[in-house]
mmCIF file of C-alpha atoms in Angstrom:
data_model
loop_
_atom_site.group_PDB
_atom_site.id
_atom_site.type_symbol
_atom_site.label_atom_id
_atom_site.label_comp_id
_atom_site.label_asym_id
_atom_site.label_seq_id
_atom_site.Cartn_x
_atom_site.Cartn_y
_atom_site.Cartn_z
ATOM 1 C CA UNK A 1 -6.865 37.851 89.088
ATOM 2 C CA UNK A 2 -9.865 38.988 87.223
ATOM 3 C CA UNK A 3 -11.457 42.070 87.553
ATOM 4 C CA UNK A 4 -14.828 42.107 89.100
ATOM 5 C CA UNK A 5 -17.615 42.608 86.574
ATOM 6 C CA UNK A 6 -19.008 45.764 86.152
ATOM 7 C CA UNK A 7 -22.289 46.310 87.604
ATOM 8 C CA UNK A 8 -25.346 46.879 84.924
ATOM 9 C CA UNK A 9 -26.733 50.722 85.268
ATOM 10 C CA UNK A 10 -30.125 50.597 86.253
ATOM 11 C CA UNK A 11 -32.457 51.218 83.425
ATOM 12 C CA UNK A 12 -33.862 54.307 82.320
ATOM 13 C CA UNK A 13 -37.747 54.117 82.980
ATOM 14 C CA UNK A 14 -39.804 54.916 80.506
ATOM 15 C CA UNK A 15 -42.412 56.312 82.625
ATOM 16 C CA UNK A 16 -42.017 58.593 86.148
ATOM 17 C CA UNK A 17 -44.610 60.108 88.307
ATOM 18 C CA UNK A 18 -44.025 63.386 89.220
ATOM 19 C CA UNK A 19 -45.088 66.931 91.278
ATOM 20 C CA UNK A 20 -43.540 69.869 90.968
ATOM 21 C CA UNK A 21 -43.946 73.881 91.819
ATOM 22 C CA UNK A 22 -43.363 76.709 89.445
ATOM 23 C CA UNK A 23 -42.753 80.361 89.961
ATOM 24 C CA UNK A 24 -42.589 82.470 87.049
ATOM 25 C CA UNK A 25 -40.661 85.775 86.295
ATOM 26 C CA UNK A 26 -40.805 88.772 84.307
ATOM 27 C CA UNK A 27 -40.817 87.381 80.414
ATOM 28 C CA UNK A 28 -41.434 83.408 81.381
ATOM 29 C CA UNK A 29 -43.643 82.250 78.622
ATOM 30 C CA UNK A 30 -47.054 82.052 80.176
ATOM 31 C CA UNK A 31 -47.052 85.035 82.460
ATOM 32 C CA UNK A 32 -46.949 88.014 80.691
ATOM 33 C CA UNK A 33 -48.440 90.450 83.485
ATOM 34 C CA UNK A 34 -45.320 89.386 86.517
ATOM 35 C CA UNK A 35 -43.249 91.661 88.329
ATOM 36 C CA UNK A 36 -40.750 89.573 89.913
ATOM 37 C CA UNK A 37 -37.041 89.657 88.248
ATOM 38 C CA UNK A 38 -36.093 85.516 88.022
ATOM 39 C CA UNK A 39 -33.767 87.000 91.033
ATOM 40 C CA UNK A 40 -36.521 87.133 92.988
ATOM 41 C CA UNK A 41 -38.211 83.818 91.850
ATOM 42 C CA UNK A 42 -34.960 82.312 92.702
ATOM 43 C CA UNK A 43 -34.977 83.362 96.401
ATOM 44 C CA UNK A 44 -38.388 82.615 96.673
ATOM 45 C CA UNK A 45 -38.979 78.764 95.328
ATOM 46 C CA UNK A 46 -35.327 78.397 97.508
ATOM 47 C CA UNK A 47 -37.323 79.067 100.512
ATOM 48 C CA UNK A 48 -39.911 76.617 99.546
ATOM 49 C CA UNK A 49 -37.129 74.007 98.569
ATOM 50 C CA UNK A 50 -35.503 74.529 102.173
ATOM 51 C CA UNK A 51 -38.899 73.783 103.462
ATOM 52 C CA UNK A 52 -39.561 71.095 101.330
ATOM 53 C CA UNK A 53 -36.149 69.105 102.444
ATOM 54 C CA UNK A 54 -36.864 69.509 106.033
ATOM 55 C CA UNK A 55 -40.179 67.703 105.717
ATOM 56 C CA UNK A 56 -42.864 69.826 104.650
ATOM 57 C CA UNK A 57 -45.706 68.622 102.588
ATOM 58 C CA UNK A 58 -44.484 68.908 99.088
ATOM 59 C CA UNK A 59 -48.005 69.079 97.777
ATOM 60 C CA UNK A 60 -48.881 71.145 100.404
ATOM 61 C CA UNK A 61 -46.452 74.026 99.440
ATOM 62 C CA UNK A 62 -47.347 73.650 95.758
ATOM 63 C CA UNK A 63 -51.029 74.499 96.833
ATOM 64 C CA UNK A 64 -50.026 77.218 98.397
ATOM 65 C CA UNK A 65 -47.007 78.567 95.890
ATOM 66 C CA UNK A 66 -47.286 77.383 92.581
ATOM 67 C CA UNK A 67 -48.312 79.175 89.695
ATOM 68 C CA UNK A 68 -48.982 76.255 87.613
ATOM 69 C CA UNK A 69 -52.447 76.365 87.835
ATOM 70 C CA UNK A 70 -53.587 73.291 86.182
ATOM 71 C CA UNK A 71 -51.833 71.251 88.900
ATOM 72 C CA UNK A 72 -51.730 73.478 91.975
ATOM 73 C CA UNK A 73 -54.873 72.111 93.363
ATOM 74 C CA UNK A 74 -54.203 69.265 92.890
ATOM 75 C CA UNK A 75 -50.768 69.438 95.032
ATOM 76 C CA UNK A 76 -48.654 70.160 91.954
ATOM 77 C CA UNK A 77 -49.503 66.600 90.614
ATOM 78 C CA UNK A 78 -48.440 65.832 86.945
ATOM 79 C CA UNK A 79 -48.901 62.007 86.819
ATOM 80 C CA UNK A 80 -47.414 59.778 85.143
ATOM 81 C CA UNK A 81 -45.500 60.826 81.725
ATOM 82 C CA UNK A 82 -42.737 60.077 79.504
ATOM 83 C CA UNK A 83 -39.765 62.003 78.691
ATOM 84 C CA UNK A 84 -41.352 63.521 75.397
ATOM 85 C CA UNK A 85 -44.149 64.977 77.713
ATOM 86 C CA UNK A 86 -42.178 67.629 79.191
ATOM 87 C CA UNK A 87 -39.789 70.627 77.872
ATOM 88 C CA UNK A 88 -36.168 69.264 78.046
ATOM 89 C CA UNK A 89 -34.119 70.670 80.697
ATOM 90 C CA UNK A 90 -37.603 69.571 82.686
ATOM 91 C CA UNK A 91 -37.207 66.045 81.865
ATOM 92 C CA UNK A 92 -33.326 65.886 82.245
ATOM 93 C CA UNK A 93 -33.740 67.089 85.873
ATOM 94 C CA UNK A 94 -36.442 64.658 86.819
ATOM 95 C CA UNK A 95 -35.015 61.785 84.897
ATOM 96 C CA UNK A 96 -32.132 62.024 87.114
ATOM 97 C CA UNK A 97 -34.045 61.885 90.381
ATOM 98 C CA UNK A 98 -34.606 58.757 92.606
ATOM 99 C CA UNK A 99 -37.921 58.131 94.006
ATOM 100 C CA UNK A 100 -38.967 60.808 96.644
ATOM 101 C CA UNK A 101 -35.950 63.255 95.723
ATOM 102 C CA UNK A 102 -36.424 66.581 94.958
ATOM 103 C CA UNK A 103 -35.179 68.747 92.474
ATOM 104 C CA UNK A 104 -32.823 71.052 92.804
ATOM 105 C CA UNK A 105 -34.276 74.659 90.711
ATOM 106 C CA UNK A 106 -34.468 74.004 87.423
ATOM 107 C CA UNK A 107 -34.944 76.757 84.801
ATOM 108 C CA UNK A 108 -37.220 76.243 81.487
ATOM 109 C CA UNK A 109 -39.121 79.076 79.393
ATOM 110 C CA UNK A 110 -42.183 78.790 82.057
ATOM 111 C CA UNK A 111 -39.821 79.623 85.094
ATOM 112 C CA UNK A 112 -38.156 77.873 87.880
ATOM 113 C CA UNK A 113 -39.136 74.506 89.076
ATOM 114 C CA UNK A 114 -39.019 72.610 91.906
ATOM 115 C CA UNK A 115 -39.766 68.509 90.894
ATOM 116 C CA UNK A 116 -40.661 65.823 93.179
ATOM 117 C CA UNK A 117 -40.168 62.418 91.888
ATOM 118 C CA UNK A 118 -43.107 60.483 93.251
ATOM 119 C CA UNK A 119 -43.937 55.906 93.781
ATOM 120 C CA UNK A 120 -45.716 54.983 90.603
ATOM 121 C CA UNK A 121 -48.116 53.142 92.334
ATOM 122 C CA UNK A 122 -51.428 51.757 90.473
ATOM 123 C CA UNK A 123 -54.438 51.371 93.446
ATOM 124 C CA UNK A 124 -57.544 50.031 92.522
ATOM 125 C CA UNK A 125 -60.693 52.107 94.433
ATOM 126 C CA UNK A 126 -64.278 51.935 94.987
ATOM 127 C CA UNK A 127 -66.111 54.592 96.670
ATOM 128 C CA UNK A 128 -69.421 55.867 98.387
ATOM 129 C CA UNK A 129 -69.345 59.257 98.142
ATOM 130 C CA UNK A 130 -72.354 61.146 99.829
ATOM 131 C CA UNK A 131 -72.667 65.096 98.578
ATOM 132 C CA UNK A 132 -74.811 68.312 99.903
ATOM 133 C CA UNK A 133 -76.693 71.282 98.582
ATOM 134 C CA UNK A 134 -72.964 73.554 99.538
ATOM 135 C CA UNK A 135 -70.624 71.103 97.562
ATOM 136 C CA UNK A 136 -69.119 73.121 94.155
ATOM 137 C CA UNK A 137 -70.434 71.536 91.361
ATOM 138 C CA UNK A 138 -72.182 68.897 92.764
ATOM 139 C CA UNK A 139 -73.264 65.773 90.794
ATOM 140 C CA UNK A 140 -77.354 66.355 90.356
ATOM 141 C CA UNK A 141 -79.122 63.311 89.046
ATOM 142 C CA UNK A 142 -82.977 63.847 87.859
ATOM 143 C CA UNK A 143 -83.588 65.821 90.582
ATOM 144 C CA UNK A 144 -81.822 68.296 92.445
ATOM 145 C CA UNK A 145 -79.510 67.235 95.743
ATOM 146 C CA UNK A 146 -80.674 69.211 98.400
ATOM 147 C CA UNK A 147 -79.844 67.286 101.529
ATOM 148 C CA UNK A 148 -77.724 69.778 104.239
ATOM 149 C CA UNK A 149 -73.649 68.955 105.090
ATOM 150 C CA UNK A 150 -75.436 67.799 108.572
ATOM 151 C CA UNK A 151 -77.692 65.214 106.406
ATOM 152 C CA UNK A 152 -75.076 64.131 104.462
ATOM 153 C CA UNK A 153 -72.783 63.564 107.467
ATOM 154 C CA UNK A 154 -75.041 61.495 108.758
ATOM 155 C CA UNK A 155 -76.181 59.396 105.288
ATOM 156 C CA UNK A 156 -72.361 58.868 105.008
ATOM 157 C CA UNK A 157 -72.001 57.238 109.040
ATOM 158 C CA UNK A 158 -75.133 54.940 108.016
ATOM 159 C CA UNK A 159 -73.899 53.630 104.820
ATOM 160 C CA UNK A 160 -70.326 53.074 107.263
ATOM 161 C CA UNK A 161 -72.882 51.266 109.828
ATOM 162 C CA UNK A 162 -73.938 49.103 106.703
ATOM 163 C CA UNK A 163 -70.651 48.092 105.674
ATOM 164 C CA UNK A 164 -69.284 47.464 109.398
ATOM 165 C CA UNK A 165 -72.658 44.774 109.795
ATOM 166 C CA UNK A 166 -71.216 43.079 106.525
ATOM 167 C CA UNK A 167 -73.062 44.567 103.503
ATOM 168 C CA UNK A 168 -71.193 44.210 100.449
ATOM 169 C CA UNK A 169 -69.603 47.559 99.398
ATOM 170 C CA UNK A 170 -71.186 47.536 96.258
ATOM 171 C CA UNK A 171 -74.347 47.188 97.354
ATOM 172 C CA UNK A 172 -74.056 49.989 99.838
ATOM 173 C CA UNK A 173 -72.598 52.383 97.200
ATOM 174 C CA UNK A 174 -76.096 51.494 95.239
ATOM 175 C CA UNK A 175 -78.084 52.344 97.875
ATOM 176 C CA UNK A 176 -76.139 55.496 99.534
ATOM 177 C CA UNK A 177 -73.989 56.811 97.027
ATOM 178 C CA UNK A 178 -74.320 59.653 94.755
ATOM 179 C CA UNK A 179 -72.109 60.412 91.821
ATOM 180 C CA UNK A 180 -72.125 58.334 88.473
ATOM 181 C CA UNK A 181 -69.967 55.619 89.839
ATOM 182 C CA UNK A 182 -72.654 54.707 92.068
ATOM 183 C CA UNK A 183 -75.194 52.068 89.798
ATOM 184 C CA UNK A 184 -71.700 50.622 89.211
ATOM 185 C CA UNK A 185 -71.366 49.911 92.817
ATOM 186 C CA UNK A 186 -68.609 52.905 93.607
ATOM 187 C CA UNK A 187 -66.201 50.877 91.254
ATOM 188 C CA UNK A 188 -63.570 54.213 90.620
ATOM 189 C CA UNK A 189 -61.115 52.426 88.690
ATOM 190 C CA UNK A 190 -57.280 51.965 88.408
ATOM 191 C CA UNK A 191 -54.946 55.372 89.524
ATOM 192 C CA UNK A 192 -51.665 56.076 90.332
ATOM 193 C CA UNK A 193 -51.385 57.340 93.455
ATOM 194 C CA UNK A 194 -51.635 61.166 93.897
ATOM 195 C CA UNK A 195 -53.858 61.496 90.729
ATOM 196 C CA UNK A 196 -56.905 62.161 92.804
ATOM 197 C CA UNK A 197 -55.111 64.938 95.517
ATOM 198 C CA UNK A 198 -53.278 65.218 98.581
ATOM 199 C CA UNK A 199 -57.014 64.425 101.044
ATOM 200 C CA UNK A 200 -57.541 60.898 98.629
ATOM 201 C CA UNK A 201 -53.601 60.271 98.809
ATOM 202 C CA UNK A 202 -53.665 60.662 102.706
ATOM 203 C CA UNK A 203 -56.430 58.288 102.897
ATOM 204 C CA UNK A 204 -54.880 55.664 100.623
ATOM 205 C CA UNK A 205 -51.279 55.647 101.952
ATOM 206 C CA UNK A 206 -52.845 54.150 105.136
ATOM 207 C CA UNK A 207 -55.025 51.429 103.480
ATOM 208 C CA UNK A 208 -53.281 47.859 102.608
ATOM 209 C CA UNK A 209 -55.770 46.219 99.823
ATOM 210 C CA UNK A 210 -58.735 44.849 101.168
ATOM 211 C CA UNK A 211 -59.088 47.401 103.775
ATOM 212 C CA UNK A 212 -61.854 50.764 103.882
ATOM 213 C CA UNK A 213 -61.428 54.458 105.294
ATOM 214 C CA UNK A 214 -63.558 55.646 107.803
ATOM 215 C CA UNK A 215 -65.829 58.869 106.666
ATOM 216 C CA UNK A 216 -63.962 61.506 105.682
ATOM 217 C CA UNK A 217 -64.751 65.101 104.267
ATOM 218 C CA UNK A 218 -63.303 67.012 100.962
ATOM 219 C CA UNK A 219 -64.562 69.486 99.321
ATOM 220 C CA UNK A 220 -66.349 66.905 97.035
ATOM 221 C CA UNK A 221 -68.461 65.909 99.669
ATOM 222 C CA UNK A 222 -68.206 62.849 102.462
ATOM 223 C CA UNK A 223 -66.358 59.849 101.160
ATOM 224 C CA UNK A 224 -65.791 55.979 102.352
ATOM 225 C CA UNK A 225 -63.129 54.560 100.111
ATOM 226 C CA UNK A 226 -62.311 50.753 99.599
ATOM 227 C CA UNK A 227 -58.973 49.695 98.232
ATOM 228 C CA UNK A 228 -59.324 46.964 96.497
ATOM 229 C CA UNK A 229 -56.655 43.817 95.869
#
C-alpha cells in the first residue's frame, strides 16, 4: 500500500499585516533616559500579554503601553511589510504567527515586543468628514473653519439626512465635506484595514461593501464613511 502523499506546507507570504507593543529597558537602542531593568519590562508587557489573550483590545493596550511612538496612536499599527522591513528576530516571530495570534515576548535591540498578526484586508472608502474650530490641526481651506463641535454635529446629521433621501455620496461630500478629499467627492482610496486607527477600524469591521456608517466622532472631526465594492 502506498503511502499517503505528503501534504504541501502552506506558503510563506510575502507580505503580513501587523501591530505590536514595545517596552524598552535600560540600554535598548532608542531609549537612552529608562530606568526599568529588561526584568521589569518582562513582567510588565506579560501583564499586557495576559490581558491581551483573554480578550482585551490589542490596539487598545498598545495606546495605552507602548513606547513605540510612531505607532502607539495609532493602536500599535505597522501595516503591511515584508520580512526585510523589520529587525530579524522581529520578523522570525511574526512570520511564524497565524492570523489573529499573538506573539509570545520577543526580544530585539529596541526591547520586548508583543506582535499581533492582523487580516490583510484592502477596503475601498469614501468619506464626508465635517470638522470644528477645537479639532487639532484642522484642514483650513481659503478661509478659516470656525463653525462650533455643536455646528458641526449638526452639518454632519444633514449631509446623513441627504444621503438617507438618496443623494449620491459624492455629491454630498461636495457639498458638506471639508478636507481635500472633498472636490473629489470623499473618494479616500484603497487601505488595509487598521491603517487609519482603532475608531475607523471599528466602523469598517461592521460595514459589508455597499453599505455607510452613521455619524460618528474622532478626534478628526465628525465622519460618515461609505465602503465601497
Amino acid at each position: 500500500m502506498s503511502a499517503e502523499p505528503a501534504e504541501a506546507p502552506e506558503p510563506v507570504p510575502d507580505t503580513i499585516a501587523l501591530r505590536h507593543i514595545l517596552l524598552s529597558f535600560t540600554g535598548s537602542a532608542t531609549r537612552s533616559n529608562i530606568s526599568r531593568s529588561k526584568a521589569e519590562a518582562e513582567r510588565e508587557l506579560s501583564a499586557i500579554r495576559a490581558r491581551a489573550v483573554a480578550g482585551e483590545d490589542f490596539a487598545e493596550l498598545a495606546k495605552e503601553s507602548s513606547e513605540d511612538m510612531g505607532s502607539r496612536r495609532r493602536g500599535g499599527w505597522l501595516g503591511a511589510a515584508s520580512q526585510e522591513a523589520y529587525v530579524p528576530a522581529f520578523s522570525e516571530a511574526a512570520w511564524q504567527l497565524q492570523v489573529g495570534d499573538i506573539s509570545p515576548i520577543v526580544e530585539t535591540e529596541f526591547g520586548l515586543h508583543l506582535i499581533k498578526r492582523e487580516a490583510l484586508e484592502q477596503v475601498h472608502l469614501q468619506q464626508i468628514l465635517v470638522q470644528h474650530a477645537d479639532v487639532p490641526g484642522v484642514w483650513r481651506s481659503d478661509k478659516d473653519l470656525n463653525r462650533s463641535r455643536a455646528e458641526a454635529k449638526g452639518r454632519a446629521d444633514a449631509a446623513l439626512q441627504a444621503l438617507d433621501a438618496g443623494a449620491p455620496f459624492s455629491q454630498v461630500a461636495k457639498e458638506y465635506s471639508d478636507g481635500p478629499m472633498a472636490p473629489y467627492g470623499g473618494d479616500l482610496g484603497e487601505f488595509l484595514t487598521g491603517e487609519l486607527g482603532p475608531a475607523f477600524d471599528q466602523q469598517v469591521d461592521a460595514l459589508e461593501p455597499g453599505q455607510r456608517s452613521a455619524v460618528f466622532e474622532t478626534e478628526a472631526g465628525f465622519h460618515i464613511l461609505e465602503r465601497l465594492p
